[in-house]
CSV table of C-alpha atoms in Angstrom, one decimal:
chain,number,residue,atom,x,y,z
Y,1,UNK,CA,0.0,0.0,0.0
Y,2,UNK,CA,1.4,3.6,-0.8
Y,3,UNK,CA,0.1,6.5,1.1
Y,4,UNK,CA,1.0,10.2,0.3
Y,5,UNK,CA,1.2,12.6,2.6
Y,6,UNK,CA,0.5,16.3,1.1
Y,7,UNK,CA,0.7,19.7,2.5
Y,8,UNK,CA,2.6,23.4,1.0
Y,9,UNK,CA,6.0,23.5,2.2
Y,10,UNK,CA,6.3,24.6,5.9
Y,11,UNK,CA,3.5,22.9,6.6
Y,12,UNK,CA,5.2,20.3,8.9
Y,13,UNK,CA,5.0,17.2,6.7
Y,14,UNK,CA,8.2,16.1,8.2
Y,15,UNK,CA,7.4,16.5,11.9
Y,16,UNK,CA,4.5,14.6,11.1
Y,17,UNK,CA,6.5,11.9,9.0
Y,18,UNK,CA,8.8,11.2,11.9
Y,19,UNK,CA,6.6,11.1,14.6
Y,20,UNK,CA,4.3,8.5,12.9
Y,21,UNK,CA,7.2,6.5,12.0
Y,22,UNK,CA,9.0,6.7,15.4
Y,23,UNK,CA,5.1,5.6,16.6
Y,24,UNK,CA,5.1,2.7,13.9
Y,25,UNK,CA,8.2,1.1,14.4
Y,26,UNK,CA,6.9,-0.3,17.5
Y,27,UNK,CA,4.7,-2.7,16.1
Y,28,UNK,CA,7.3,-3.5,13.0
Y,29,UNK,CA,8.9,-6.7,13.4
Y,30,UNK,CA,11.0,-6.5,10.1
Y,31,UNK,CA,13.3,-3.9,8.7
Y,32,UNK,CA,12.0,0.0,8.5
Y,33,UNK,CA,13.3,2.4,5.9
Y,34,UNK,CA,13.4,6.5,6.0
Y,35,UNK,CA,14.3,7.9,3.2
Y,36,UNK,CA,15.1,11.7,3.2
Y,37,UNK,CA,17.7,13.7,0.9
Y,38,UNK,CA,19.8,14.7,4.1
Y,39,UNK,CA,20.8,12.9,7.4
Y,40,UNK,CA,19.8,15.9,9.2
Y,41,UNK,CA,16.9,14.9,10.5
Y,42,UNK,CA,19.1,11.2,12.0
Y,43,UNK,CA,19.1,12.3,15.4
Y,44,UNK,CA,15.4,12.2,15.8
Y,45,UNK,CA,14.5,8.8,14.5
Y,46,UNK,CA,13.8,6.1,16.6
Y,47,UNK,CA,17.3,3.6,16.9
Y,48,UNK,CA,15.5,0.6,14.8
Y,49,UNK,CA,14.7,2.6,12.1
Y,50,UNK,CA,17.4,2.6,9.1
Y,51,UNK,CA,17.9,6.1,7.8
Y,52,UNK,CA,18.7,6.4,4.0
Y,53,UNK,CA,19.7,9.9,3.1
Y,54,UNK,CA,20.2,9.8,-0.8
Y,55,UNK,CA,22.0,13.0,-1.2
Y,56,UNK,CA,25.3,11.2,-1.9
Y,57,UNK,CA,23.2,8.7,-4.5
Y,58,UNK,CA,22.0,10.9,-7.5
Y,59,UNK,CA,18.8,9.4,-7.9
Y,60,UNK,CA,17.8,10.6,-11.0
Y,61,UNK,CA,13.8,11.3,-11.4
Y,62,UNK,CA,11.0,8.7,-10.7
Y,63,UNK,CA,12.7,5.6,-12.8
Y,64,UNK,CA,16.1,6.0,-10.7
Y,65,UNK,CA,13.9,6.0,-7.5
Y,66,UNK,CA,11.4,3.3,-8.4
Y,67,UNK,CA,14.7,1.4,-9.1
Y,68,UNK,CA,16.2,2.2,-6.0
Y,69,UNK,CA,12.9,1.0,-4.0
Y,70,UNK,CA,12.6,-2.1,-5.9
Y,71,UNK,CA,16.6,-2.9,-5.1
Y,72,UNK,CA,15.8,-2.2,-1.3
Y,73,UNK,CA,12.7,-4.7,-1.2
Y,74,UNK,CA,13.8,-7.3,-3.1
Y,75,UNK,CA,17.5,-7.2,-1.4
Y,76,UNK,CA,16.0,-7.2,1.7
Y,77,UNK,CA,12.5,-9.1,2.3
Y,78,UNK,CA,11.9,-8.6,5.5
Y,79,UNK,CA,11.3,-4.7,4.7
Y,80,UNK,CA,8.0,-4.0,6.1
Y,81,UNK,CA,7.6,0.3,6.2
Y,82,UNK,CA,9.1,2.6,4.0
Y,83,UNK,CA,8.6,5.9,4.9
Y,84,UNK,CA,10.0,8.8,2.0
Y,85,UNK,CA,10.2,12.3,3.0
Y,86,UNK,CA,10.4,15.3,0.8
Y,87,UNK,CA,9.8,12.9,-2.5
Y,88,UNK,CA,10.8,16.4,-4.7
Y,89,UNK,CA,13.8,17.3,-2.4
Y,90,UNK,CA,15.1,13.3,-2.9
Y,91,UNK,CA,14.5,13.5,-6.8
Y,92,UNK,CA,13.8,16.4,-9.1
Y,93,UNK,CA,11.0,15.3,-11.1
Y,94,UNK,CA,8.0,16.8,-12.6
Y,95,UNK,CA,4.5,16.8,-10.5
Y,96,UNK,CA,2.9,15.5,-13.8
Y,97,UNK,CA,4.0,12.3,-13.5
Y,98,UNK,CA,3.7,11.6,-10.2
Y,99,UNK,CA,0.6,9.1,-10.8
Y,100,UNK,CA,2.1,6.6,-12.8
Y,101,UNK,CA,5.3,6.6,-10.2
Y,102,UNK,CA,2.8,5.7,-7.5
Y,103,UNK,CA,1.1,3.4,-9.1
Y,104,UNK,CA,3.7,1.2,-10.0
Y,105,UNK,CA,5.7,1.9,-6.4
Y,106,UNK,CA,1.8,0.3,-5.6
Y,107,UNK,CA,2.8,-2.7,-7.5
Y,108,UNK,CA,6.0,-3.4,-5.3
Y,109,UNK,CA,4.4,-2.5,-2.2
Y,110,UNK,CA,1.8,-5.4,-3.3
Y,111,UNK,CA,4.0,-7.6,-4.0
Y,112,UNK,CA,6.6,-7.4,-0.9
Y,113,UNK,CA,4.0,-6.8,1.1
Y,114,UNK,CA,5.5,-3.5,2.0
Y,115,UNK,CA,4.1,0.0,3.2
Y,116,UNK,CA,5.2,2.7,1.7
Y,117,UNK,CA,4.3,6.4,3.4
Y,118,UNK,CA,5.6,9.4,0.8
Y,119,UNK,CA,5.4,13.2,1.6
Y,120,UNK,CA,5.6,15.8,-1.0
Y,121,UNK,CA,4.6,19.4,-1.7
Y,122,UNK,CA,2.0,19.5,-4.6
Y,123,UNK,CA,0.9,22.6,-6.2
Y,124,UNK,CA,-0.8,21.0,-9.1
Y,125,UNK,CA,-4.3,20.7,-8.5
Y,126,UNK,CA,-4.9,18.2,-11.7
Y,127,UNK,CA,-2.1,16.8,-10.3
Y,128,UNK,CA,-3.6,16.1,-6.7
Y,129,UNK,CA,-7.3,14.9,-7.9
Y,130,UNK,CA,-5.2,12.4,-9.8
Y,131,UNK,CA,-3.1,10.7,-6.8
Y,132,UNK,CA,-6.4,11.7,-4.6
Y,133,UNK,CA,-6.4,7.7,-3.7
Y,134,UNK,CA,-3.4,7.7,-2.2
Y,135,UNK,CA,-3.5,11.4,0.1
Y,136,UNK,CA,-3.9,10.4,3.7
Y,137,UNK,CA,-5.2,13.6,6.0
């Protein structure tokens, strides 16, 4: 399952990203993944939860990140959360084709049985009633 968390920039998406995973890691009995673009955000993660900071990786747009993902989960299958925050700050990719990332990021979360939690700022409204099944309040 892929959820996306949406809100304007300042808008506390990533205080809300780590407390809900420093809450959910409680309950995970397998591996959990933050992805951010920095590590400077380490220090206030729960111990058991392996930060990822891909500043130092040059993802490039949603292919090099949807390849990254699928190397993570099926490296590793006892991946059970992945939580990404600041998708546009970890790759520089076009609101427009968000969709068809998630929807195929949905695939690999099916299949490894693997939740994914994503935070981005959207200003496309076309964009937003498009991905509207996967915003979470």
């Amino acid at each position: 399952m892929v959820k996306l968390l949406i809100g304007s920039a300042g808008s506390g998406k990533t205080k809300v990203m780590i407390d809900e995973a420093n809450k959910a890691v409680e309950g995970v009995r397998g591996t959990f993944v933050y992805v951010e673009s920095t590590d400077k955000h380490s220090h206030l993660l729960n111990r058991n939860i392996r930060l990822v900071a891909t500043e130092d990786l040059k993802l490039k747009g949603y292919n090099g990140l949807y390849g990254f993902i699928c190397g993570m989960t099926s490296a590793n299958y006892d991946i059970q959360k992945i939580y990404i925050d600041g998708l546009f700050k970890v790759v520089d990719v076009e609101e427009s084709k968000l969709y068809d990332f998630l929807e195929a990021l949905d695939k690999v979360s099916d299949k490894y049985e693997t939740e994914i939690v994503i935070s981005a700022t959207l200003q496309d409204e076309e964009v937003k009633k498009q991905v509207e099944k996967f915003i979470i309040a």
